[in-house]
């Protein structure tokens, strides 16, 4: 029965029942975590072979470079080949970095602050405040970078096709202080949606007022499908190519990493961009470092053999993750759908499910969960400055907990969601 | 016979003889490289055991952290213990980074440009130009960082005790735009000298005009002795401790890495500093990354066991490097000392020998060597902006070439040095 159609008495009774349930849960002293998009132990185990792959290797790259020594600023050729297949770009348009694409994105913004973009004025030397567009809900760590550098963030609503492109076009074409937009275009964090072809084409055809406007295309989940059959996977137009076709070859930076392919924190990351961008980046990179970890690059190449091996490996991840997503979605479908108190996404890849409560309930749900021993991503985290204007979005990360723990956590979540909703409706009626 | 005491005729004959020798060398089409401080293959081979160390490890840290997953921003405890022993600081005063201490130094300067130092005004927001003191000759990659950020560099002459501290004190205490000084305090790059106790104490007792002045103490060669006997090793006062005793606990950042302990580019790096500095750095670091490569941290810890293991390992490096340094020094002593045309250092550790030609000869020597197929570090590289005011310093890097190649390269070097000196004296007399 929909909560909204309940009589006052029915709603009071429901709240009383839920409060009792909640108290019983609290008494269990649970310690569960659905807060971060971390792979679980079983996922990490499938990459353990990587630790043995170099034991009898001379650690020499295919072009003869000794991977143990200094040099090779932009990565060994075979690592470029692997990640350019992953990120879908020509091998000459990629730089292989260290262990973190977040670090690459941070450095990209930091460099723009101090040195501008391909010859433009350093952002710190501009009069006025640099602005970034932020499709919401989005990735909290993106927003943390721009906030750290004092960049003003502007919310752009998302729907199932991607960001509101009317709004994006308006800001980008009219305001020269709009220098960037954060995108997770495929299996988006947190909604799991993938940008439609039309959205990608409209991105590629943007006419920025700022010459140093760039699209920050964080392709974090490019091969992170939940299903093996191509018809059950999302596909996205290749943005570098679309930008080139639209006459905007330099307008996008594409980021990726193997953090959720092998080991988070011990993987390899990359940026792909036009030759002009790559050349500019390298001028800075050669001051910053002599080179990234080539042994780890070689380790990844040897482990996968090639991109086909990586694709097969991702199927093993999917097999582990599918039931976890199913647990969350089944619980929501069974327990919440009949009540009409929330909506959620049903992604075909990535690491998250995006849950929208009734307006004004997200913080309360997260608080209730926390006090019951279930950690969720903080409410508001998916919005710039941590401010969800509707206080309704909750990012659910089903990947890390073990199966039993996840079921328990989902049980707590739905109880808290019901309780917060009943409280809210009662407050509205009084 | 000293070149200076030769008659004009003797000098002409000498030049003629050398030109003939030089032409014969050029005809050999050599391809030799004494330009960079790179470990040689035999040095890399002694760390190959590291590739097998984790094959049967669960990759779990001693406090239970799964090193394969996200987290642990400042490094696993056992890596902190290892590198804090190496860099001589308390375990709470260190952050373990990724593969490159150069990157840590770059990031430290970059952060100061955009965010200041522990609450000071961001350097990019200051009126006027930030300045760094640069003991010379010094490390070209340090100078490249400060040049990249538009920081004005001021030469500070060095002698066998370290930088000219009268000059350092004068600049630091009088000019609030002097925000830093680059130091390689032990087995310095390129001179190989180690700062005396008095110099270290005067550093610690500086009274900076700028609250955000910091000493950039790049302890790159802290355990990189050429000899095993303590009496044949250099020892340096611990600067963090001295600064604390002098009432300047926050005045120094200390950097180190295992680049020349295990594999350059695949090692681990660290910064050590006061708690106030460490806390400030972490606030930025947590925006930049979720964490560095913990698996590689664990790999290093398992390989060495502890700092004693690392010390033993360094003896194996020394055994490989000693004969190489001897080759260069013996050649200079035999071939050049009697001619009075150059001076050089005789370091007990590190990676370089610093050669000073007669004024105005360094570029010519490097050019002659290059044309004869022997690559040296560019003349001037050891000075800010690549400008050696005396055109006399050449950095010799004996570590990388194999024994035969090194001997051949030294032979070429002394011929070129003699020829350039004879040319110079003849030009002066005419």
PDB file of C-alpha atoms in Angstrom, chain B residues 214-311:
ATOM      1  CA  UNK B 214      61.031  25.884   4.005  1.00  0.00           C
ATOM      2  CA  UNK B 215      64.265  23.969   3.505  1.00  0.00           C
ATOM      3  CA  UNK B 216      63.786  21.377   0.744  1.00  0.00           C
ATOM      4  CA  UNK B 217      66.130  18.719   2.100  1.00  0.00           C
ATOM      5  CA  UNK B 218      66.427  16.116  -0.629  1.00  0.00           C
ATOM      6  CA  UNK B 219      68.145  13.287   1.162  1.00  0.00           C
ATOM      7  CA  UNK B 220      68.425  11.308  -2.048  1.00  0.00           C
ATOM      8  CA  UNK B 221      71.680   9.612  -1.096  1.00  0.00           C
ATOM      9  CA  UNK B 222      71.165   9.164   2.648  1.00  0.00           C
ATOM     10  CA  UNK B 223      72.337   5.521   2.688  1.00  0.00           C
ATOM     11  CA  UNK B 224      74.229   5.518  -0.594  1.00  0.00           C
ATOM     12  CA  UNK B 225      77.767   5.026   0.683  1.00  0.00           C
ATOM     13  CA  UNK B 226      80.607   3.818  -1.512  1.00  0.00           C
ATOM     14  CA  UNK B 227      82.438   2.202   1.398  1.00  0.00           C
ATOM     15  CA  UNK B 228      81.299  -0.221   4.094  1.00  0.00           C
ATOM     16  CA  UNK B 229      83.469   0.960   6.983  1.00  0.00           C
ATOM     17  CA  UNK B 230      81.719   3.658   9.049  1.00  0.00           C
ATOM     18  CA  UNK B 231      84.957   5.664   9.172  1.00  0.00           C
ATOM     19  CA  UNK B 232      84.902   5.834   5.376  1.00  0.00           C
ATOM     20  CA  UNK B 233      81.303   6.991   5.252  1.00  0.00           C
ATOM     21  CA  UNK B 234      79.898  10.494   5.609  1.00  0.00           C
ATOM     22  CA  UNK B 235      77.537  11.226   8.459  1.00  0.00           C
ATOM     23  CA  UNK B 236      75.198  14.164   8.706  1.00  0.00           C
ATOM     24  CA  UNK B 237      73.285  15.714  11.561  1.00  0.00           C
ATOM     25  CA  UNK B 238      69.558  14.984  11.460  1.00  0.00           C
ATOM     26  CA  UNK B 239      67.922  18.204  10.304  1.00  0.00           C
ATOM     27  CA  UNK B 240      64.377  17.697  11.652  1.00  0.00           C
ATOM     28  CA  UNK B 241      65.796  17.181  15.096  1.00  0.00           C
ATOM     29  CA  UNK B 242      68.174  20.117  14.801  1.00  0.00           C
ATOM     30  CA  UNK B 243      65.360  22.383  13.593  1.00  0.00           C
ATOM     31  CA  UNK B 244      63.190  21.336  16.528  1.00  0.00           C
ATOM     32  CA  UNK B 245      66.026  22.014  18.967  1.00  0.00           C
ATOM     33  CA  UNK B 246      66.563  25.440  17.398  1.00  0.00           C
ATOM     34  CA  UNK B 247      62.887  26.336  17.766  1.00  0.00           C
ATOM     35  CA  UNK B 248      62.145  25.909  14.045  1.00  0.00           C
ATOM     36  CA  UNK B 249      60.311  22.564  13.996  1.00  0.00           C
ATOM     37  CA  UNK B 250      58.302  23.322  10.852  1.00  0.00           C
ATOM     38  CA  UNK B 251      61.105  24.721   8.695  1.00  0.00           C
ATOM     39  CA  UNK B 252      62.128  21.611   6.776  1.00  0.00           C
ATOM     40  CA  UNK B 253      60.714  19.025   4.378  1.00  0.00           C
ATOM     41  CA  UNK B 254      62.885  15.952   4.070  1.00  0.00           C
ATOM     42  CA  UNK B 255      62.558  13.785   0.948  1.00  0.00           C
ATOM     43  CA  UNK B 256      63.829  10.335   0.114  1.00  0.00           C
ATOM     44  CA  UNK B 257      63.094   7.372  -2.122  1.00  0.00           C
ATOM     45  CA  UNK B 258      64.253   3.866  -2.916  1.00  0.00           C
ATOM     46  CA  UNK B 259      64.884   4.780  -6.551  1.00  0.00           C
ATOM     47  CA  UNK B 260      68.579   3.975  -6.190  1.00  0.00           C
ATOM     48  CA  UNK B 261      68.012   1.243  -3.636  1.00  0.00           C
ATOM     49  CA  UNK B 262      65.704  -1.057  -5.635  1.00  0.00           C
ATOM     50  CA  UNK B 263      64.357  -0.031  -9.060  1.00  0.00           C
ATOM     51  CA  UNK B 264      64.279   3.594 -10.254  1.00  0.00           C
ATOM     52  CA  UNK B 265      60.701   4.325 -11.233  1.00  0.00           C
ATOM     53  CA  UNK B 266      59.358   1.326  -9.359  1.00  0.00           C
ATOM     54  CA  UNK B 267      60.382   2.203  -5.841  1.00  0.00           C
ATOM     55  CA  UNK B 268      58.649   4.069  -3.043  1.00  0.00           C
ATOM     56  CA  UNK B 269      59.203   7.650  -1.955  1.00  0.00           C
ATOM     57  CA  UNK B 270      58.522   9.621   1.208  1.00  0.00           C
ATOM     58  CA  UNK B 271      58.412  13.019   2.809  1.00  0.00           C
ATOM     59  CA  UNK B 272      59.258  13.578   6.472  1.00  0.00           C
ATOM     60  CA  UNK B 273      58.355  16.747   8.318  1.00  0.00           C
ATOM     61  CA  UNK B 274      56.861  18.133  11.524  1.00  0.00           C
ATOM     62  CA  UNK B 275      53.361  17.095  12.501  1.00  0.00           C
ATOM     63  CA  UNK B 276      52.039  20.509  11.503  1.00  0.00           C
ATOM     64  CA  UNK B 277      53.496  20.157   8.013  1.00  0.00           C
ATOM     65  CA  UNK B 278      52.383  16.528   7.680  1.00  0.00           C
ATOM     66  CA  UNK B 279      48.818  17.413   8.693  1.00  0.00           C
ATOM     67  CA  UNK B 280      48.723  20.235   6.154  1.00  0.00           C
ATOM     68  CA  UNK B 281      50.104  18.021   3.394  1.00  0.00           C
ATOM     69  CA  UNK B 282      47.547  15.303   4.130  1.00  0.00           C
ATOM     70  CA  UNK B 283      44.689  17.763   3.679  1.00  0.00           C
ATOM     71  CA  UNK B 284      45.808  18.244   0.096  1.00  0.00           C
ATOM     72  CA  UNK B 285      46.857  14.645  -0.485  1.00  0.00           C
ATOM     73  CA  UNK B 286      43.416  13.318   0.410  1.00  0.00           C
ATOM     74  CA  UNK B 287      41.990  15.397  -2.440  1.00  0.00           C
ATOM     75  CA  UNK B 288      44.673  14.260  -4.874  1.00  0.00           C
ATOM     76  CA  UNK B 289      44.525  10.513  -4.342  1.00  0.00           C
ATOM     77  CA  UNK B 290      42.880   7.728  -2.377  1.00  0.00           C
ATOM     78  CA  UNK B 291      46.286   6.289  -1.674  1.00  0.00           C
ATOM     79  CA  UNK B 292      49.583   5.195  -3.178  1.00  0.00           C
ATOM     80  CA  UNK B 293      50.639   1.709  -4.238  1.00  0.00           C
ATOM     81  CA  UNK B 294      50.493  -0.309  -1.012  1.00  0.00           C
ATOM     82  CA  UNK B 295      51.338  -3.572  -2.757  1.00  0.00           C
ATOM     83  CA  UNK B 296      54.634  -2.055  -3.803  1.00  0.00           C
ATOM     84  CA  UNK B 297      55.169  -0.775  -0.288  1.00  0.00           C
ATOM     85  CA  UNK B 298      54.643  -4.294   1.011  1.00  0.00           C
ATOM     86  CA  UNK B 299      56.896  -5.687  -1.717  1.00  0.00           C
ATOM     87  CA  UNK B 300      59.731  -3.478  -0.489  1.00  0.00           C
ATOM     88  CA  UNK B 301      59.168  -4.363   3.155  1.00  0.00           C
ATOM     89  CA  UNK B 302      59.102  -8.101   2.455  1.00  0.00           C
ATOM     90  CA  UNK B 303      62.225  -7.889   0.310  1.00  0.00           C
ATOM     91  CA  UNK B 304      64.333  -6.111   2.916  1.00  0.00           C
ATOM     92  CA  UNK B 305      62.797  -7.548   6.068  1.00  0.00           C
ATOM     93  CA  UNK B 306      63.790  -4.344   7.804  1.00  0.00           C
ATOM     94  CA  UNK B 307      66.289  -1.517   7.710  1.00  0.00           C
ATOM     95  CA  UNK B 308      69.198  -3.858   8.468  1.00  0.00           C
ATOM     96  CA  UNK B 309      68.380  -5.749   5.303  1.00  0.00           C
ATOM     97  CA  UNK B 310      68.337  -2.499   3.384  1.00  0.00           C
ATOM     98  CA  UNK B 311      71.741  -1.545   4.794  1.00  0.00           C
TER      99      UNK B 311
END
